[in-house]
PDB file of C-alpha atoms in Angstrom:
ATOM      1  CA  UNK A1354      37.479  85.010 -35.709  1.00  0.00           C
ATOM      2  CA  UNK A1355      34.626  83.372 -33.882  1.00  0.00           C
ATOM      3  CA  UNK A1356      34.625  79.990 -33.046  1.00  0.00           C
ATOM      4  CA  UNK A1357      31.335  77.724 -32.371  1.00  0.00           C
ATOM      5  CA  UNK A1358      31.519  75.319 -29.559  1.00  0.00           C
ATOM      6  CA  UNK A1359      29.211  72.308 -29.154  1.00  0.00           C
ATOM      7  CA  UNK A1360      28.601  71.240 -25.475  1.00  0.00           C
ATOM      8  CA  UNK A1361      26.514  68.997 -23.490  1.00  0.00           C
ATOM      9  CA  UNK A1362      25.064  69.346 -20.097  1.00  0.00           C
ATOM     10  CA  UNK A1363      27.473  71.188 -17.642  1.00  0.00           C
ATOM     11  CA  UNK A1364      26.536  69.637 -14.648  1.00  0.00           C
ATOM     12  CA  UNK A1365      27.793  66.147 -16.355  1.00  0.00           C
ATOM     13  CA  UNK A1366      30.253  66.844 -19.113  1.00  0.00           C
ATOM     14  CA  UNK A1367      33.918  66.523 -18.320  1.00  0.00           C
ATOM     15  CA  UNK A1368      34.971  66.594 -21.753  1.00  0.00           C
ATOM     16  CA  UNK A1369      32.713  69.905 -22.499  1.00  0.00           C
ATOM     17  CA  UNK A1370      34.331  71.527 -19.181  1.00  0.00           C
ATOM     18  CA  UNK A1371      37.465  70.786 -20.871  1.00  0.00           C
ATOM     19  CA  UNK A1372      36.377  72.415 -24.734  1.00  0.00           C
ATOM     20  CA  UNK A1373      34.747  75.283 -22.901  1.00  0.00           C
ATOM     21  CA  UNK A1374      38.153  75.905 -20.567  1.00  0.00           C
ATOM     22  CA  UNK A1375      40.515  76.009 -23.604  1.00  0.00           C
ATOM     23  CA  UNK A1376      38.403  79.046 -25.250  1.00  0.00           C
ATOM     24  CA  UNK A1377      37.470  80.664 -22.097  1.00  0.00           C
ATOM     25  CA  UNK A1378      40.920  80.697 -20.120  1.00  0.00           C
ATOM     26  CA  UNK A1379      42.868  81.664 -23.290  1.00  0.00           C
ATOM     27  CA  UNK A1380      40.573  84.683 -24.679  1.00  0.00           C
ATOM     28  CA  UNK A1381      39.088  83.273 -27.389  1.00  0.00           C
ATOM     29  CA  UNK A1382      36.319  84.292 -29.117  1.00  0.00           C
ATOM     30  CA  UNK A1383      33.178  81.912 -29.282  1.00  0.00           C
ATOM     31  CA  UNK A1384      30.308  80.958 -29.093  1.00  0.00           C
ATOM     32  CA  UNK A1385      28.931  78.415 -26.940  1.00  0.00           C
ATOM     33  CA  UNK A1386      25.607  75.428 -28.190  1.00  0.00           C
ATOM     34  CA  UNK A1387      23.917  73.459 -26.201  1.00  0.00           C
ATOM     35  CA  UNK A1388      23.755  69.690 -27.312  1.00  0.00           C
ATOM     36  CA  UNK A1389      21.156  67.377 -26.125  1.00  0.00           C
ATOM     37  CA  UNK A1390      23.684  64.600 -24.447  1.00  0.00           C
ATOM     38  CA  UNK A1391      21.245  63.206 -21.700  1.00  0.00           C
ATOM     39  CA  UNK A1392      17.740  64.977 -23.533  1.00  0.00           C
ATOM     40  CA  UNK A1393      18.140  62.007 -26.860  1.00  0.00           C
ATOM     41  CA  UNK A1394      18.713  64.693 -29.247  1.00  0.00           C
ATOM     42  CA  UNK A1395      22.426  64.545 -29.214  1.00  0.00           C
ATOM     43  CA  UNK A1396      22.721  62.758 -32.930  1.00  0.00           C
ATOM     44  CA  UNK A1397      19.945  65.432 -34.316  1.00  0.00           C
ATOM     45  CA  UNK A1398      22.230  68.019 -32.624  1.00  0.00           C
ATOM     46  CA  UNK A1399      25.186  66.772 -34.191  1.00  0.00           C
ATOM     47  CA  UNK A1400      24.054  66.125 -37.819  1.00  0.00           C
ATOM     48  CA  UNK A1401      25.180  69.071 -39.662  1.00  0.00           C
ATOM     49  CA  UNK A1402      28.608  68.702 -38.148  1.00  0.00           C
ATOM     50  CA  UNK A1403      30.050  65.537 -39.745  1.00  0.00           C
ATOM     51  CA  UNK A1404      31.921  62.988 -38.407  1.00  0.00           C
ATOM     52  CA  UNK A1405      31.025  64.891 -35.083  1.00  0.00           C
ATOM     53  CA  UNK A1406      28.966  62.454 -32.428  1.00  0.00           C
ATOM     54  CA  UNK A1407      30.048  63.135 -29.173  1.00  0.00           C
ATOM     55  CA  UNK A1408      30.822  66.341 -27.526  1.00  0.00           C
ATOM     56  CA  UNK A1409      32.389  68.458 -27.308  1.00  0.00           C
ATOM     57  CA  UNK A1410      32.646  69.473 -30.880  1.00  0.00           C
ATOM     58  CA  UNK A1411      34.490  72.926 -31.923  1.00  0.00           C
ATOM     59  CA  UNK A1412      33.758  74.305 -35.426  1.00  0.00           C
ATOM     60  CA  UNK A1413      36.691  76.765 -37.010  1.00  0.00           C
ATOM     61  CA  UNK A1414      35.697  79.991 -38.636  1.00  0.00           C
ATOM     62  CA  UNK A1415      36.526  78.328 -41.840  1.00  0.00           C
ATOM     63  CA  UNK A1416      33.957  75.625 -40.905  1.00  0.00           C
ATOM     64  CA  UNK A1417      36.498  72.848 -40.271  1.00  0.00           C
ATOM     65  CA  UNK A1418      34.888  70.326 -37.898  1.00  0.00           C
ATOM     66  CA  UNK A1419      37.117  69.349 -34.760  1.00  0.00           C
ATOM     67  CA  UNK A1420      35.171  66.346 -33.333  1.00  0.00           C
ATOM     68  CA  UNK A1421      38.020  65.226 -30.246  1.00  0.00           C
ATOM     69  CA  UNK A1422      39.463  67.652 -26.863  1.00  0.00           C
ATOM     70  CA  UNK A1423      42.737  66.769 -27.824  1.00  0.00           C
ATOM     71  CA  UNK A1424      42.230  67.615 -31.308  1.00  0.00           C
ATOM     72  CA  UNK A1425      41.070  70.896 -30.591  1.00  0.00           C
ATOM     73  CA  UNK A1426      43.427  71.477 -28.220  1.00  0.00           C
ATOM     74  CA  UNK A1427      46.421  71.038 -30.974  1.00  0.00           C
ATOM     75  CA  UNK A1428      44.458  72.524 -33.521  1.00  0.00           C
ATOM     76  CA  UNK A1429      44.427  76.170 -31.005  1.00  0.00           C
ATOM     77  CA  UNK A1430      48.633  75.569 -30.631  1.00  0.00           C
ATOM     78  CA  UNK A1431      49.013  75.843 -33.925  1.00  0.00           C
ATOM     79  CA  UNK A1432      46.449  78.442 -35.218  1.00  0.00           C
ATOM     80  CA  UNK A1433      47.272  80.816 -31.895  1.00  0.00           C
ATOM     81  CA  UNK A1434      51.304  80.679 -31.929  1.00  0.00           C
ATOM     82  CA  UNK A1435      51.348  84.059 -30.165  1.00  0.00           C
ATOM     83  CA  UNK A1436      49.060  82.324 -26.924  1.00  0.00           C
ATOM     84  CA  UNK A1437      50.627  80.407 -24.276  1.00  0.00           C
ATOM     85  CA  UNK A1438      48.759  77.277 -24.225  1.00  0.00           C
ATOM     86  CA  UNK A1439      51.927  75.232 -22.725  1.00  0.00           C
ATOM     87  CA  UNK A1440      54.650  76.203 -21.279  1.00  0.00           C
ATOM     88  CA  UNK A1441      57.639  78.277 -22.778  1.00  0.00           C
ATOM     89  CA  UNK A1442      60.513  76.115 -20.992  1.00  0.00           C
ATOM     90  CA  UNK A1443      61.236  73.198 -23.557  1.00  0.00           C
ATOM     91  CA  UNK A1444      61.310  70.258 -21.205  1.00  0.00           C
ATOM     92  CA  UNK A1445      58.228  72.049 -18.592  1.00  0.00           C
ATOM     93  CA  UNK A1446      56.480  72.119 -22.027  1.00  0.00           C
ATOM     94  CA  UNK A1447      57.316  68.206 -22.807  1.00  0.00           C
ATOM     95  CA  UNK A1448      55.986  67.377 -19.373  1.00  0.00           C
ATOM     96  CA  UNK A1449      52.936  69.696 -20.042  1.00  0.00           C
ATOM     97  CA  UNK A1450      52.286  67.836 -23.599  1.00  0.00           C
ATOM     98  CA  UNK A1451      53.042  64.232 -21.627  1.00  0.00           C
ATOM     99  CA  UNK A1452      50.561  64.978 -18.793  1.00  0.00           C
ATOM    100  CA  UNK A1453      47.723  66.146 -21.107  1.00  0.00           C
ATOM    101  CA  UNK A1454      47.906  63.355 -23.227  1.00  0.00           C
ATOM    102  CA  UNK A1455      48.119  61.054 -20.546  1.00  0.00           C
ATOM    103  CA  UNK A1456      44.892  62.131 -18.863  1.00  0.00           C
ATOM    104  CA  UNK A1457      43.479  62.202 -22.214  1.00  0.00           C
ATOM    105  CA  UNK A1458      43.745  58.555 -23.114  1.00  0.00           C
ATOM    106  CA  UNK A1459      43.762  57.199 -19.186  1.00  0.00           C
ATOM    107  CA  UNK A1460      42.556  57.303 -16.141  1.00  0.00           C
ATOM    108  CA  UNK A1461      39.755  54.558 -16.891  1.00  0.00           C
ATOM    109  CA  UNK A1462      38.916  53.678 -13.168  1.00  0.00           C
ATOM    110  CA  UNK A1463      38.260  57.108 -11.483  1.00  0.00           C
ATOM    111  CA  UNK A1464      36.424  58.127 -14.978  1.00  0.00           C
ATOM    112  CA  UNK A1465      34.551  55.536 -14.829  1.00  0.00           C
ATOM    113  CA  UNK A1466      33.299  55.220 -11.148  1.00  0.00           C
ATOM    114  CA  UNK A1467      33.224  58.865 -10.497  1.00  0.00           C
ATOM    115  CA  UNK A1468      31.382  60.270 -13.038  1.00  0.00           C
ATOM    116  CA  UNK A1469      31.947  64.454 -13.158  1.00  0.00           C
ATOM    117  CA  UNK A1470      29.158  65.808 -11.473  1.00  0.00           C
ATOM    118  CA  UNK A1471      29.233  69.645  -9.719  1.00  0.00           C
ATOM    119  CA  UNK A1472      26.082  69.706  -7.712  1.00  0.00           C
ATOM    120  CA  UNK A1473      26.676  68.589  -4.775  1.00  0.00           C
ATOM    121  CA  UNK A1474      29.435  66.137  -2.739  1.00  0.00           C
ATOM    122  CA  UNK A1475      28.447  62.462  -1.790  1.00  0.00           C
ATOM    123  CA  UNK A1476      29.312  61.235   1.487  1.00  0.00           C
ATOM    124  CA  UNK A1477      30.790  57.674   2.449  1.00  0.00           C
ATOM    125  CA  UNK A1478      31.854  56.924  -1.667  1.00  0.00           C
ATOM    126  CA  UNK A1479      34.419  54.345  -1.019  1.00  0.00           C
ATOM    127  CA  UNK A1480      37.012  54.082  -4.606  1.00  0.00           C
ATOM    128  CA  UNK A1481      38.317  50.706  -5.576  1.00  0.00           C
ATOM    129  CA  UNK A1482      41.749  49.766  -5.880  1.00  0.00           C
ATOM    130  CA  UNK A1483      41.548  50.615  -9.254  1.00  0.00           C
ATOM    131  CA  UNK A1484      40.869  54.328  -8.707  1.00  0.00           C
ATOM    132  CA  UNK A1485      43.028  54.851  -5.404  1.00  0.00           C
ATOM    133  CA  UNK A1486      46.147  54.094  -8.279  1.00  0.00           C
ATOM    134  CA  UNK A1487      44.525  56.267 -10.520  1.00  0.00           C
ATOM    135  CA  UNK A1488      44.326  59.094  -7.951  1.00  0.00           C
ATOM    136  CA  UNK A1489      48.538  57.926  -7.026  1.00  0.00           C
ATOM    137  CA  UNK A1490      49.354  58.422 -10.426  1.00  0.00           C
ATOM    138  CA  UNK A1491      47.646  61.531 -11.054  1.00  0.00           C
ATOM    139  CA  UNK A1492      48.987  62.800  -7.398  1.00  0.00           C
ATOM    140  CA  UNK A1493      52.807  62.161  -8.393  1.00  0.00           C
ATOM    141  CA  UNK A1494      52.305  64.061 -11.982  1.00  0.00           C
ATOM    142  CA  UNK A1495      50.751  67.137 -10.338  1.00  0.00           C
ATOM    143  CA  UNK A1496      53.993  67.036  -7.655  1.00  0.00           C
ATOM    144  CA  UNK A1497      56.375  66.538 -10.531  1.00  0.00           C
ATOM    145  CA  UNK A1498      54.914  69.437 -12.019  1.00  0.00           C
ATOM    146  CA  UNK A1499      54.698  72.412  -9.577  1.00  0.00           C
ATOM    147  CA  UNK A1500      58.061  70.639  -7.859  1.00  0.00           C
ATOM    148  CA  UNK A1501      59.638  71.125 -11.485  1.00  0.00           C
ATOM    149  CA  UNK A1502      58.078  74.117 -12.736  1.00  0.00           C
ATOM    150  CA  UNK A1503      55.244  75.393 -10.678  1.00  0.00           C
ATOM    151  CA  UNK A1504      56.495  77.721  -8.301  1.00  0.00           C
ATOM    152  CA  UNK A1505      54.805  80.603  -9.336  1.00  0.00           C
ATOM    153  CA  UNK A1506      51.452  78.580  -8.517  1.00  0.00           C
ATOM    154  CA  UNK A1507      49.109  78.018  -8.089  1.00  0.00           C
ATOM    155  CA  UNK A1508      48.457  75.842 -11.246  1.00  0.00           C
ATOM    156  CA  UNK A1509      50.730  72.966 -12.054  1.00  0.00           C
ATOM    157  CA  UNK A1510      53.100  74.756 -14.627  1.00  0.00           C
ATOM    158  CA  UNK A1511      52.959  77.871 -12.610  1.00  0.00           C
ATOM    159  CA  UNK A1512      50.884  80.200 -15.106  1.00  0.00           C
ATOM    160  CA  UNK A1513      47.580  78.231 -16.311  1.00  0.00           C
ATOM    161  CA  UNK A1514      48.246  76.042 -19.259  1.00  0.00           C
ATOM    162  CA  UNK A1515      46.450  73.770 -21.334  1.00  0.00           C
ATOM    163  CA  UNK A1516      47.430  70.776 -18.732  1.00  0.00           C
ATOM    164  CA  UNK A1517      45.043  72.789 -16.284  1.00  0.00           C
ATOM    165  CA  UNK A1518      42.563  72.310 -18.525  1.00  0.00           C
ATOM    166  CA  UNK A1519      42.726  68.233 -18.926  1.00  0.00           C
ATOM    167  CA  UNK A1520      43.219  68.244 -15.115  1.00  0.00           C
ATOM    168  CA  UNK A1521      40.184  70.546 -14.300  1.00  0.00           C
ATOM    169  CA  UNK A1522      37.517  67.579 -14.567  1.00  0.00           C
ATOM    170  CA  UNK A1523      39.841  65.259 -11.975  1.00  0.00           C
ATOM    171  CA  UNK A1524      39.713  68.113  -9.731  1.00  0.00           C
ATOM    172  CA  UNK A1525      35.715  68.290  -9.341  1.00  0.00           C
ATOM    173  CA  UNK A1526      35.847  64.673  -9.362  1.00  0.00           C
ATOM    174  CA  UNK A1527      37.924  64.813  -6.187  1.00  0.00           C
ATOM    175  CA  UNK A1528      35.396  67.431  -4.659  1.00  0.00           C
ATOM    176  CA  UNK A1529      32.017  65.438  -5.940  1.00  0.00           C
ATOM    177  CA  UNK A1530      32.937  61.985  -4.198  1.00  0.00           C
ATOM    178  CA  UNK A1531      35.393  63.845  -1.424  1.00  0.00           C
ATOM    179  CA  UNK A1532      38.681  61.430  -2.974  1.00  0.00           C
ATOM    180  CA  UNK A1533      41.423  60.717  -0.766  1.00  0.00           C
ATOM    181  CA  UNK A1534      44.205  62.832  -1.791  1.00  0.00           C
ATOM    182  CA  UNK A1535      47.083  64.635  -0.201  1.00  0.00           C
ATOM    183  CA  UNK A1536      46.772  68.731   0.890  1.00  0.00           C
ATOM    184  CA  UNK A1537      49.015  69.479  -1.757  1.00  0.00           C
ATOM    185  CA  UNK A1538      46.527  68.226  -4.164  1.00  0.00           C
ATOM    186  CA  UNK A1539      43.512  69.232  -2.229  1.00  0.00           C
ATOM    187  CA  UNK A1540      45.282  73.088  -2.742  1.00  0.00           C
ATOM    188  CA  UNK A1541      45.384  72.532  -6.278  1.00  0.00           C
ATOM    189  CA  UNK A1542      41.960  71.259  -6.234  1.00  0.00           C
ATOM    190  CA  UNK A1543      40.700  74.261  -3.977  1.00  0.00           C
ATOM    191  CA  UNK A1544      42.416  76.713  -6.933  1.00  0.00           C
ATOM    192  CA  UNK A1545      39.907  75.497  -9.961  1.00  0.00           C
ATOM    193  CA  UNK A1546      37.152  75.493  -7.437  1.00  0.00           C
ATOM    194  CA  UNK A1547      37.968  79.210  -7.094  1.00  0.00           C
ATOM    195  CA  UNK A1548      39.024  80.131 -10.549  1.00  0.00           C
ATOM    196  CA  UNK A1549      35.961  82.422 -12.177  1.00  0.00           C
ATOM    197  CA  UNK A1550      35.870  80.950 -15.437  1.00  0.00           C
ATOM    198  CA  UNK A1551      35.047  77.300 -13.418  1.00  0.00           C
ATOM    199  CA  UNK A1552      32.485  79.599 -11.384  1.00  0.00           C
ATOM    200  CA  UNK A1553      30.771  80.491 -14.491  1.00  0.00           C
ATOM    201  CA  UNK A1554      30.306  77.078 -15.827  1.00  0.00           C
ATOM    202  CA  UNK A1555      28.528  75.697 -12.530  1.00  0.00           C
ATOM    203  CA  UNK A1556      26.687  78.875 -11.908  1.00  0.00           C
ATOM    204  CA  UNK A1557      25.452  77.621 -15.651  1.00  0.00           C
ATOM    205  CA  UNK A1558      24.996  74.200 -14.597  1.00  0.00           C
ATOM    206  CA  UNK A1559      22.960  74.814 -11.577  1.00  0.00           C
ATOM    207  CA  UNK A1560      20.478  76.198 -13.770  1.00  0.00           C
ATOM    208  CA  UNK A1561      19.874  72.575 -15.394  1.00  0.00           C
ATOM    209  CA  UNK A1562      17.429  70.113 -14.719  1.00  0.00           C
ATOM    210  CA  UNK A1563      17.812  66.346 -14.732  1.00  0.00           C
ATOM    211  CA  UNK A1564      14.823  64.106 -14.283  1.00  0.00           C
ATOM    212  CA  UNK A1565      16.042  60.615 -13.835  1.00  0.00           C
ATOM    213  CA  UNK A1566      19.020  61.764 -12.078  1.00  0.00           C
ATOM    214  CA  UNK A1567      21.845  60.229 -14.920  1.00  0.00           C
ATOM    215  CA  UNK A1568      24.205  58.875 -12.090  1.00  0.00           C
ATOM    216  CA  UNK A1569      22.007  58.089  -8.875  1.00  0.00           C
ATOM    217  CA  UNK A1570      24.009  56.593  -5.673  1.00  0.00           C
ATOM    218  CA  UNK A1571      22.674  55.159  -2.527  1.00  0.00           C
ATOM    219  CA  UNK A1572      24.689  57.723  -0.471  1.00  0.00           C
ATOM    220  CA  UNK A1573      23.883  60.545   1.555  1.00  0.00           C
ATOM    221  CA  UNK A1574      25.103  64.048   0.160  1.00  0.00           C
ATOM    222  CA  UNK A1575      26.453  67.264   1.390  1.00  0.00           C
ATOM    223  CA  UNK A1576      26.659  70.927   0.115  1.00  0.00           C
ATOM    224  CA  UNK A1577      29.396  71.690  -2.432  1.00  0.00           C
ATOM    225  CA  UNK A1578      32.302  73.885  -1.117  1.00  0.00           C
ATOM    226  CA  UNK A1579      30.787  77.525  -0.788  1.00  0.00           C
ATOM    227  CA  UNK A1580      27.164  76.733  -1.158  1.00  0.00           C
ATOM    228  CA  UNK A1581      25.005  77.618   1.241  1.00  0.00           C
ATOM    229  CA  UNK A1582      22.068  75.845   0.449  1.00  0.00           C
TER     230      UNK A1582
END
């Protein structure tokens, strides 16, 4: 039981981070294509995988066509009852469901004006209003969480769950534009940025080239946490 995964470019796709995660983390077997998001050939890409036209785009052994994250996600609960993808407890597992779904379908502000991007951190990035409640919210759902039900850390449901995955993408955001957030959150932050599956997809993403730069700022930039160079 293989599964195909469409992605774009690693270096830029939050929602392909969040495709790739849900296979990777879990121990599910697949393989991963590249999709021209930033190259133009995204739609050619995408033709022979109806309604598809965004990524990321996960295609069943049966060749049903899952075209959304969240879609997927549900679609992996209920083909893969013997995985964990949320928690166990009943009500850490309606909190799980709630807090996936909610960064899902919100969040406009900081996923709008801090656009995912692992290569480096920018310096002096100053968030609106907008995104400073964005990052409040977010912040008091991650502390209900491991308060609740995360003491067996680090993630926010204790073992990694499918929430980890949907909050993966706010966590590099946080790194790439160095967010003002509390060390709590930074910790939680600091545990994707160590977790070896994440590794793998920047080591990937370092190997791309992008020429214009999709998302340029007038800001002066640092190294990402652990590079060297």
């Amino acid at each position: 039981m293989t599964y195909q995964l469409y992605i774009g470019d690693r270096t830029f796709s939050s929602w392909s981070l969040r495709g790739w995660l849900m296979l990777e983390k879990f121990g599910l077997p697949f393989q991963t294509h590249m999709v021209g998001l930033y190259s133009g050939t995204m739609k050619a890409d995408l033709a022979h995988l109806a309604p598809a036209k965004t990524v990321p785009v996960l295609q069943t052994t049966e060749g049903h066509i899952l075209t959304d994250s969240l879609a997927m996600a549900e679609t992996l609960v209920e083909r893969h009852p013997e995985i964990d993808f949320y928690p166990c407890d009943p009500a850490a597992r309606a909190l799980a469901r709630s807090m996936t779904a909610e960064m899902h379908s919100g969040f406009g502000a900081l996923r709008g004006d801090c656009p995912m991007m692992l290569r480096f951190v920018w310096q002096g990035f100053a968030p609106s209003a907008a995104v400073r409640n964005d990052l409040q919210r977010i912040e008091y759902l991650w502390d209900l969480a491991q308060t609740s039900y995360g003491a067996d850390g680090p993630w926010l449901f204790g073992a990694y769950s499918l929430a980890d995955v949907f909050y993966a993408p706010v966590a590099m955001r946080i790194t790439a534009y160095d967010l003002p957030v509390s060390g709590r959150a930074k910790a939680y932050v600091a545990a994707h940025l160590a977790d070896p599956a994440f590794q793998a997809w920047r080591k990937a993403a370092l190997q791309e080239t992008h020429d214009p730069w999709p998302y340029p700022m007038d800001l002066p930039r640092t190294l990402w946490p652990g590079d060297t160079n």
